[in-house]
Amino acid sequence: MDYKDLANLIFPNAKDITYYEEKYPERNLPEGAIVTRYAPSPTGFMHIGGLYQGIIAKKVSEQTKGVFFLRVEDTDQKREIENGVTEIINSLEDYGIQADEGVFQNDQEKGNYGPYKQSQRKEIYQSYAKYLIEQGKAYPCFCSPEEIEQIRNKQEAAKIRPGYYGVWAKCRNNTVEQMAEKIKNGESYIIRFKSPGREDKKIRHKDVIKGNVEFPENDQDIVIIKADGLPTYHFAHAVDDHLMHTTHVIRGDEWLSSVPLHLQLFQVLGFKAPKYAHIAPIMKNDNGNKRKLSKRKDPEAAVNYYSEQGIPKEAVNEYLLNIANSTFENWRRANPDKPIKDFDLQLNKMSVSGALFDMVKLLDVSKIVISKMTSEQVYQNALEWANKYDEQLAKILKENKEYSIKVFGIERGNKKPRKDISKWSDVKESISYMYDELFEKDNTEYLYQVINQKEKINKILELYITKYYNPQDDKQTWFDKIKELSGELSYAKEVKEFKANPEKYEAHVGDVSTVLRVALTKRTNTPDMYEIMQVLGKDVIEQRFKKAMQ
Ligand code: GLU
């Protein structure tokens, strides 16, 4: 009995690995092309950190004319949630992150290196496990979970490193005959890797993001095939990223400390190791403490949050690149109108310790993104959001399409477009006074400022409607008339004049404009009043002034 016989006893039907080596040949790509992937486990809602990884991986592959694929790591079937995969695919798609290969909607797959769902690759992993057993580099372990726990307790009591290694790795010393006999007797087992490492030796590794790191060698005989026949993450990672010809493993830095094990697996399997780029988690400033964005504590950790709030995808994409590379901000300043795909993202310029996520900044980015949209785009986006989250707004927008596009057109499409909308959930508040239906329900008081006595206000409004208002006026004439009106009522026609002789005037033309603005909108701050009046139209304006005078 030798290792080969043992391997055949364990995996009698597994194919020789040459079958897979030939089935998945080198990719034919230009030099420097990055082949990378997003490899989520469908075990919970989509975290913004996952989107961040996806965006980065997709971007660097695109920049180098490489390949980006989506691999579903569903080997931990106990932790899998319903619709986990669909949610991941939908979220990525929502943010424009299309994979070149991998798992797509409705369990479809695309690409020559599949299957891309690990649960469907069982026989591939078993072939490679068999290959290791044949060489005495992996072995069946018969320790029961209780025995493993006993080992751990002993290690804890003696204050030594936990794990299955060295003298603790009981089953690694079984003879082939002993192993075969136990198997024939029906004892249950898993497959462990026989680590050639020594804890007192160091390995050095250069991570694309973290730079040089040093770790003790791995000496743990980790599980590679579990009792259910599926691989552990570590083994699946090595086999898959080898067969799929991944050049760069871009993943969360919780895996950094597994690098010694992974490099060892690649080496023992005879594979060329990929480059690793370990991304630090997105951090949050919590009252002066920098901590990870937490699924439990922070609603903004969930990708869904952004769609619910109506923060446009373009803004989220842009902001995530912004925190990925600090050079983005300068690039954006120099290229305000370029699409983000023109930005050259550099993995080695990513933050080692974790970029800080700042909601205020995201909303600033978002404001700018929205300010560059056409009024039709704003209308469409706002309507799409409202259809899901605000029935009343959706109804208003649908019933007043042409009018709403005009509303969104106020101070838009010019050099300094309005920036008062940072998310679609702001829309209703920012335009409500443009719709009688909403304005009439607005019970707030009129917020008059400098000129605030009823008879003075009424005088201004009355005179404006009867004598000065003409919907045909161009902007200059319109404004000149407000000056005239101010003069007629003994307010200063120019602010300058008012400042020069403050004792002579009670108020100035700006204060008169404020009266008109408040009467029209109940607000002191709005976009351009001339444009607002143009859109509202004569009837509504007269009605509003009358209402204000009551
Ligand atoms: N399934 C692993 C995770 O979700 C993937 C890590 C990797 O990208 O290799 O953390």
XYZ file of C-alpha atoms and ligand atoms in Angstrom:
560
model
C 0.000 0.000 0.000
C 1.415 3.413 -0.931
C 0.159 7.022 -1.149
C -1.204 6.410 -4.605
C -3.341 3.534 -3.388
C -4.523 5.682 -0.512
C -5.432 8.493 -2.899
C -7.372 6.043 -5.068
C -9.162 4.693 -2.061
C -10.269 8.179 -1.030
C -11.077 9.659 -4.430
C -11.519 6.698 -6.777
C -13.208 8.722 -9.499
C -11.252 11.945 -9.420
C -9.675 12.907 -12.724
C -5.973 13.408 -13.148
C -5.129 17.090 -12.743
C -3.646 17.212 -16.240
C -7.237 17.114 -17.455
C -7.958 20.455 -15.783
C -4.578 21.938 -16.574
C -5.352 21.384 -20.258
C -8.967 22.389 -20.014
C -8.069 25.821 -18.620
C -5.083 27.027 -20.635
C -3.181 30.288 -20.170
C -5.198 33.281 -21.202
C -4.170 35.072 -24.307
C -3.901 38.659 -23.122
C -1.665 41.650 -23.766
C 1.334 42.087 -21.534
C 0.535 43.649 -18.182
C -3.124 42.678 -18.361
C -4.564 42.183 -14.909
C -6.826 39.208 -14.418
C -8.725 39.621 -11.217
C -11.967 38.836 -9.571
C -14.547 39.654 -7.000
C -15.194 36.531 -4.985
C -17.948 37.087 -2.458
C -19.588 34.548 -0.217
C -23.374 34.904 -0.327
C -23.707 35.022 3.436
C -25.254 38.423 4.132
C -26.345 41.725 2.678
C -24.035 43.502 0.301
C -21.610 45.681 2.232
C -20.291 48.935 0.792
C -16.807 47.456 1.297
C -17.744 44.689 -1.124
C -18.814 47.197 -3.724
C -15.570 49.070 -3.115
C -13.560 45.915 -3.803
C -15.620 45.171 -6.877
C -15.156 48.664 -8.283
C -11.418 48.551 -7.716
C -10.966 45.096 -9.198
C -13.067 45.928 -12.227
C -11.259 49.209 -12.763
C -7.708 47.848 -12.714
C -8.614 44.986 -15.026
C -10.278 47.396 -17.431
C -7.331 49.767 -17.378
C -4.956 46.981 -18.395
C -7.268 45.276 -20.909
C -7.440 42.319 -18.576
C -10.329 40.272 -17.264
C -12.636 40.778 -14.324
C -14.705 37.832 -13.210
C -17.245 37.133 -10.532
C -16.744 33.929 -8.587
C -19.264 32.869 -6.006
C -17.643 31.315 -2.951
C -20.463 29.244 -1.599
C -18.614 26.422 0.106
C -19.894 27.316 3.533
C -23.409 26.150 2.914
C -24.497 26.534 6.518
C -23.964 30.280 6.366
C -25.485 30.851 2.970
C -28.548 33.093 2.832
C -31.455 32.933 0.436
C -31.046 35.134 -2.647
C -27.528 35.999 -1.521
C -26.112 35.553 -5.007
C -28.920 37.480 -6.702
C -28.426 40.367 -4.354
C -24.714 40.537 -5.077
C -25.228 40.432 -8.821
C -27.997 43.042 -8.674
C -25.928 45.396 -6.556
C -22.922 45.131 -8.845
C -25.088 45.634 -11.892
C -26.802 48.606 -10.283
C -23.443 50.277 -9.969
C -22.419 49.451 -13.506
C -19.942 46.753 -12.518
C -20.304 44.217 -15.250
C -18.132 41.157 -14.995
C -16.440 39.855 -18.126
C -16.872 36.305 -16.909
C -18.450 34.437 -14.085
C -21.853 34.096 -12.544
C -24.652 36.237 -13.994
C -28.395 36.661 -13.382
C -30.547 33.543 -13.112
C -27.630 31.241 -12.478
C -26.241 31.888 -15.948
C -22.518 31.627 -16.449
C -20.214 33.142 -19.017
C -16.552 32.382 -19.680
C -14.228 29.491 -20.418
C -12.865 29.026 -16.933
C -16.017 27.966 -15.114
C -17.965 26.765 -13.340
C -17.627 29.976 -11.354
C -19.629 28.784 -8.397
C -17.446 26.864 -6.014
C -20.195 24.460 -4.999
C -20.144 23.243 -8.598
C -16.391 22.638 -8.627
C -16.307 19.852 -6.091
C -14.689 17.325 -8.384
C -11.995 19.779 -9.418
C -10.926 20.330 -5.810
C -11.005 16.620 -5.186
C -8.648 16.004 -8.099
C -6.134 18.428 -6.654
C -6.561 16.999 -3.165
C -5.975 13.554 -4.605
C -2.871 14.850 -6.344
C -1.515 16.036 -2.982
C -2.384 12.780 -1.220
C -0.577 10.832 -3.926
C 2.577 12.698 -3.000
C 2.104 12.432 0.739
C 1.389 16.182 0.932
C -2.119 15.793 2.261
C -3.738 13.135 4.381
C -7.022 12.017 5.884
C -7.589 13.119 9.451
C -9.897 11.072 11.632
C -9.986 13.311 14.666
C -13.528 13.981 15.787
C -14.658 17.521 16.604
C -14.470 16.507 20.297
C -10.854 15.439 19.916
C -10.018 18.699 18.190
C -11.597 20.541 21.080
C -9.594 18.540 23.592
C -6.412 19.451 21.763
C -7.393 23.097 21.865
C -8.164 22.952 25.591
C -4.828 21.395 26.327
C -3.072 24.035 24.260
C -4.935 26.785 26.052
C -4.146 25.355 29.464
C -0.465 25.133 28.543
C -0.631 28.609 26.963
C 0.701 27.493 23.620
C -0.315 28.323 20.091
C -3.608 26.663 19.150
C -4.062 24.576 16.061
C -3.340 21.308 14.350
C 0.393 21.282 13.793
C 3.622 19.541 14.784
C 3.142 17.107 17.659
C -0.514 18.058 17.893
C -1.187 16.896 14.364
C -1.931 13.385 15.482
C -3.167 11.966 12.192
C -0.214 13.114 10.098
C 1.823 10.307 11.621
C -0.530 7.485 10.739
C 0.953 5.009 8.322
C -0.701 4.586 4.967
C -1.935 1.186 6.126
C -3.472 2.632 9.272
C -5.213 5.306 7.243
C -6.529 2.814 4.717
C -7.807 0.573 7.445
C -9.693 3.330 9.207
C -11.284 4.328 5.925
C -12.289 0.767 5.182
C -13.765 0.555 8.659
C -16.022 3.450 7.775
C -14.472 6.020 10.117
C -15.318 9.516 9.040
C -12.554 11.877 8.039
C -11.591 15.110 6.410
C -8.511 15.921 4.326
C -5.707 17.987 5.756
C -2.757 19.636 4.111
C 0.584 18.402 5.427
C 2.359 21.668 5.974
C 6.081 21.682 5.260
C 6.497 24.948 7.177
C 8.217 25.845 10.427
C 6.936 28.457 12.755
C 10.410 29.649 13.718
C 11.189 30.585 10.117
C 10.012 33.775 8.494
C 8.589 34.475 5.106
C 8.781 37.824 3.439
C 6.163 38.973 1.052
C 5.534 42.084 -0.980
C 1.898 43.024 -1.043
C 0.828 45.411 -3.788
C -0.970 47.644 -1.284
C 0.593 46.862 2.090
C 4.160 46.740 0.839
C 6.701 44.464 2.509
C 5.306 42.231 5.184
C 6.956 39.504 7.214
C 5.248 36.565 8.859
C 6.209 33.270 10.481
C 5.897 30.386 8.048
C 2.694 28.431 8.166
C 2.995 25.137 9.991
C -0.694 24.356 10.439
C -2.075 21.258 8.799
C -5.195 23.060 7.743
C -8.297 21.306 6.475
C -8.500 21.386 2.695
C -11.546 19.167 2.098
C -14.328 19.193 4.662
C -16.610 16.347 5.723
C -19.191 17.414 3.135
C -16.607 16.967 0.385
C -16.353 20.698 -0.273
C -13.092 22.596 0.067
C -12.200 25.234 2.619
C -11.676 28.798 1.443
C -7.884 28.425 1.466
C -7.757 25.416 -0.780
C -10.448 26.653 -3.147
C -8.614 29.965 -3.440
C -5.392 28.272 -4.524
C -7.036 25.887 -6.987
C -9.431 28.425 -8.489
C -7.098 31.346 -8.829
C -4.575 29.012 -10.426
C -7.001 27.499 -12.913
C -8.679 30.814 -13.669
C -5.267 32.418 -14.194
C -5.803 35.243 -11.764
C -2.814 37.556 -11.827
C -3.906 39.735 -8.891
C -5.851 38.653 -5.873
C -7.549 41.816 -4.670
C -9.332 41.131 -1.409
C -10.025 42.381 2.082
C -7.054 42.664 4.399
C -8.572 40.254 6.895
C -6.852 37.713 4.636
C -3.382 39.244 4.861
C -2.322 36.955 7.678
C -3.284 33.937 5.561
C -0.699 34.824 2.944
C 1.962 32.464 4.371
C -0.475 29.579 4.106
C -1.619 30.563 0.640
C 1.882 30.945 -0.725
C 2.728 27.567 0.737
C -0.299 25.965 -0.895
C 0.626 27.461 -4.260
C 4.154 26.209 -3.887
C 3.277 22.685 -2.813
C 0.697 22.409 -5.572
C 3.325 23.538 -8.076
C 1.396 26.672 -9.035
C 2.754 30.119 -9.755
C 1.471 32.409 -7.004
C -0.556 35.472 -7.958
C 0.174 38.959 -6.716
C -1.814 39.971 -3.667
C -3.396 43.352 -3.035
C -5.014 43.526 0.382
C -7.519 46.325 0.702
C -7.936 47.959 4.093
C -11.533 48.289 5.208
C -13.470 51.499 4.814
C -13.297 53.388 8.096
C -15.613 55.772 9.826
C -14.921 58.576 12.225
C -17.071 57.801 15.241
C -16.743 60.752 17.608
C -13.024 60.964 17.052
C -12.488 57.205 16.963
C -11.525 55.687 13.670
C -13.242 52.345 13.269
C -14.470 49.999 10.550
C -17.873 50.684 9.023
C -19.942 48.132 10.809
C -22.784 46.081 9.435
C -24.460 46.214 12.797
C -24.053 49.857 13.764
C -23.985 51.814 10.527
C -26.888 51.865 8.085
C -24.517 53.315 5.470
C -22.541 50.056 5.542
C -25.227 48.464 3.366
C -25.209 49.141 -0.354
C -29.014 49.321 -0.208
C -28.810 52.412 1.932
C -27.542 54.443 -1.021
C -30.376 53.452 -3.300
C -32.915 54.094 -0.566
C -31.520 57.560 0.015
C -31.358 58.122 -3.709
C -27.680 58.881 -3.918
C -26.893 58.443 -7.602
C -24.718 55.516 -8.541
C -22.340 57.784 -10.406
C -21.737 59.679 -7.179
C -21.109 56.554 -5.122
C -18.758 55.242 -7.791
C -16.927 58.521 -7.965
C -16.667 58.852 -4.210
C -15.340 55.341 -3.767
C -12.593 56.051 -6.289
C -11.981 59.244 -4.387
C -11.219 57.364 -1.205
C -9.373 54.610 -3.064
C -6.724 56.979 -4.413
C -6.038 60.349 -2.844
C -4.818 61.507 -6.256
C -8.372 61.338 -7.529
C -9.314 64.719 -6.112
C -6.619 66.575 -8.033
C -7.421 64.649 -11.144
C -11.064 65.603 -10.837
C -10.200 69.242 -10.292
C -8.087 69.236 -13.436
C -10.678 67.273 -15.409
C -14.087 68.299 -14.149
C -15.951 66.851 -17.102
C -14.139 63.616 -17.816
C -15.848 60.301 -17.134
C -14.327 58.403 -14.210
C -13.230 55.644 -16.507
C -10.451 57.984 -17.654
C -8.972 58.101 -14.161
C -5.968 55.834 -13.757
C -6.409 53.955 -10.498
C -3.221 52.702 -8.882
C -3.399 49.820 -6.426
C -0.104 50.794 -4.877
C -1.458 54.213 -4.012
C -4.258 52.848 -1.897
C -4.403 53.541 1.792
C -2.599 50.963 3.914
C -4.569 51.645 7.064
C -8.047 52.266 5.685
C -9.638 55.227 3.988
C -12.089 57.328 5.933
C -15.634 57.410 4.676
C -17.216 60.820 4.979
C -20.906 61.103 4.231
C -20.767 64.887 3.946
C -18.121 64.579 1.289
C -20.041 61.922 -0.572
C -23.058 64.222 -0.643
C -20.860 67.047 -1.942
C -19.658 64.814 -4.741
C -23.231 63.829 -5.361
C -24.383 67.445 -5.593
C -21.848 68.085 -8.301
C -22.754 64.924 -10.163
C -26.444 65.886 -10.122
C -25.691 69.488 -11.061
C -24.157 68.246 -14.306
C -27.207 66.262 -15.317
C -29.716 67.626 -17.808
C -33.194 68.419 -16.514
C -34.498 65.329 -18.334
C -31.940 63.159 -16.548
C -32.837 64.662 -13.207
C -36.481 64.056 -13.964
C -35.915 60.427 -14.942
C -33.724 59.659 -11.952
C -35.998 61.384 -9.482
C -38.993 59.566 -10.916
C -37.259 56.202 -10.776
C -36.381 56.776 -7.152
C -39.844 58.078 -6.299
C -41.508 55.091 -7.946
C -39.862 52.968 -5.299
C -39.769 55.216 -2.276
C -42.189 58.140 -2.522
C -45.581 57.552 -4.043
C -46.744 61.148 -3.742
C -43.689 62.514 -5.502
C -43.951 59.867 -8.201
C -47.548 60.832 -8.863
C -46.744 64.526 -9.105
C -43.797 63.955 -11.404
C -45.765 61.660 -13.677
C -48.771 63.953 -13.887
C -46.647 67.012 -14.629
C -43.861 65.698 -16.792
C -43.260 68.679 -19.085
C -43.694 71.132 -16.251
C -41.349 69.183 -13.951
C -38.636 69.108 -16.568
C -38.947 72.884 -16.676
C -38.728 73.015 -12.892
C -35.544 70.953 -12.940
C -34.280 73.179 -15.722
C -34.176 76.215 -13.424
C -30.531 77.289 -13.129
C -29.347 74.197 -14.916
C -27.267 73.742 -18.032
C -25.396 76.988 -17.413
C -21.892 77.679 -16.146
C -22.848 77.606 -12.484
C -25.673 75.101 -12.256
C -27.719 74.792 -9.088
C -26.342 72.453 -6.479
C -29.195 72.119 -4.048
C -29.952 68.461 -4.718
C -27.531 65.893 -3.350
C -29.849 62.898 -3.381
C -33.190 62.040 -4.912
C -34.776 62.047 -1.497
C -34.024 65.803 -1.395
C -36.027 66.485 -4.512
C -39.458 66.881 -2.989
C -38.277 69.368 -0.424
C -36.285 71.321 -2.968
C -39.097 71.741 -5.484
C -42.257 71.526 -3.387
C -43.126 75.222 -3.769
C -43.270 74.766 -7.508
C -46.389 72.615 -7.164
C -49.608 74.085 -5.778
C -50.565 70.685 -4.530
C -47.574 70.660 -2.179
C -47.385 74.385 -1.562
C -50.956 74.497 -0.319
C -50.258 71.805 2.218
C -47.238 73.676 3.482
C -48.320 75.128 6.803
C -45.115 76.969 7.616
C -45.309 80.707 8.176
C -44.097 83.198 5.614
C -40.525 83.993 6.633
C -40.379 87.721 5.942
C -37.115 89.376 6.863
C -36.218 93.066 6.924
C -39.543 94.239 5.594
C -41.980 92.354 7.741
C -44.971 94.503 8.499
C -48.185 93.362 6.978
C -49.237 96.617 5.339
C -45.791 97.203 3.853
C -45.677 93.702 2.474
C -49.134 93.994 1.039
C -48.285 97.288 -0.531
C -45.277 95.795 -2.301
C -47.221 92.801 -3.548
C -50.212 94.816 -4.628
C -48.183 97.364 -6.509
C -46.021 94.703 -8.084
C -48.942 92.802 -9.533
C -50.962 95.754 -10.668
C -48.205 97.926 -12.018
C -44.884 96.185 -12.524
C -45.391 92.525 -13.258
C -45.399 91.520 -16.898
C -44.727 87.868 -17.766
C -43.234 88.931 -21.101
C -40.388 90.886 -19.546
C -36.852 89.706 -20.052
C -34.672 89.298 -17.031
C -33.122 92.754 -17.141
C -36.471 94.503 -17.508
C -37.934 92.330 -14.784
C -35.192 93.337 -12.425
C -35.298 97.020 -13.397
C -38.969 96.976 -12.524
C -38.297 95.675 -9.036
C -35.921 98.609 -8.662
C -38.595 100.987 -9.881
C -41.051 99.492 -7.454
C -38.529 99.915 -4.645
C -37.999 103.532 -5.615
C -41.711 104.234 -5.754
C -42.086 102.963 -2.196
C -39.018 104.906 -0.989
C -36.728 101.960 -0.551
C -33.190 102.223 -1.939
C -33.088 101.183 -5.607
C -29.472 100.061 -5.263
C -27.796 98.254 -2.413
C -24.793 100.535 -2.846
C -26.934 103.572 -2.340
C -28.442 102.031 0.768
C -25.028 101.315 2.239
C -23.873 104.833 1.565
C -26.923 106.386 3.272
C -28.284 103.847 5.724
C -30.137 106.476 7.721
C -32.062 107.569 4.650
C -33.680 104.219 3.869
C -35.595 101.612 5.709
C -34.633 98.838 3.283
C -33.317 98.251 -0.233
C -34.191 96.522 -3.456
C -32.831 93.200 -2.178
C -35.244 93.331 0.738
C -38.091 94.054 -1.642
C -37.075 91.039 -3.736
C -37.100 88.967 -0.573
C -40.696 89.956 0.058
C -41.624 88.761 -3.430
C -39.636 85.567 -2.996
C -41.134 84.694 0.353
C -44.641 85.436 -0.847
C -44.087 83.130 -3.803
C -42.268 80.285 -2.102
C -42.296 80.850 1.681
C -38.514 80.627 1.432
C -35.741 83.148 1.660
C -33.377 81.043 -0.336
C -34.292 79.694 -3.748
C -32.729 79.437 -7.160
C -33.149 82.361 -9.524
C -36.497 84.047 -8.895
C -36.899 85.259 -12.455
C -36.696 81.678 -13.717
C -39.028 80.489 -10.993
C -41.587 83.057 -12.040
C -41.231 82.096 -15.665
C -42.016 78.492 -14.829
C -44.797 79.174 -12.332
C -46.623 81.430 -14.791
C -48.906 84.388 -14.366
C -51.931 82.748 -12.788
C -50.067 80.967 -10.064
C -47.990 84.032 -9.283
C -51.046 86.226 -8.878
C -52.763 83.610 -6.800
C -49.757 83.234 -4.518
C -49.412 86.961 -4.002
C -53.109 87.209 -3.195
C -52.818 84.383 -0.744
C -49.829 86.037 0.896
C -51.707 89.308 1.236
C -54.572 87.751 3.199
N -15.028 34.680 -0.194
C -13.986 35.473 0.368
C -14.600 36.606 1.146
O -15.757 36.901 0.927
C -13.166 36.022 -0.765
C -11.827 36.476 -0.437
C -11.075 36.581 -1.759
O -11.377 37.512 -2.521
O -10.245 35.736 -2.022
O -13.975 37.192 1.967
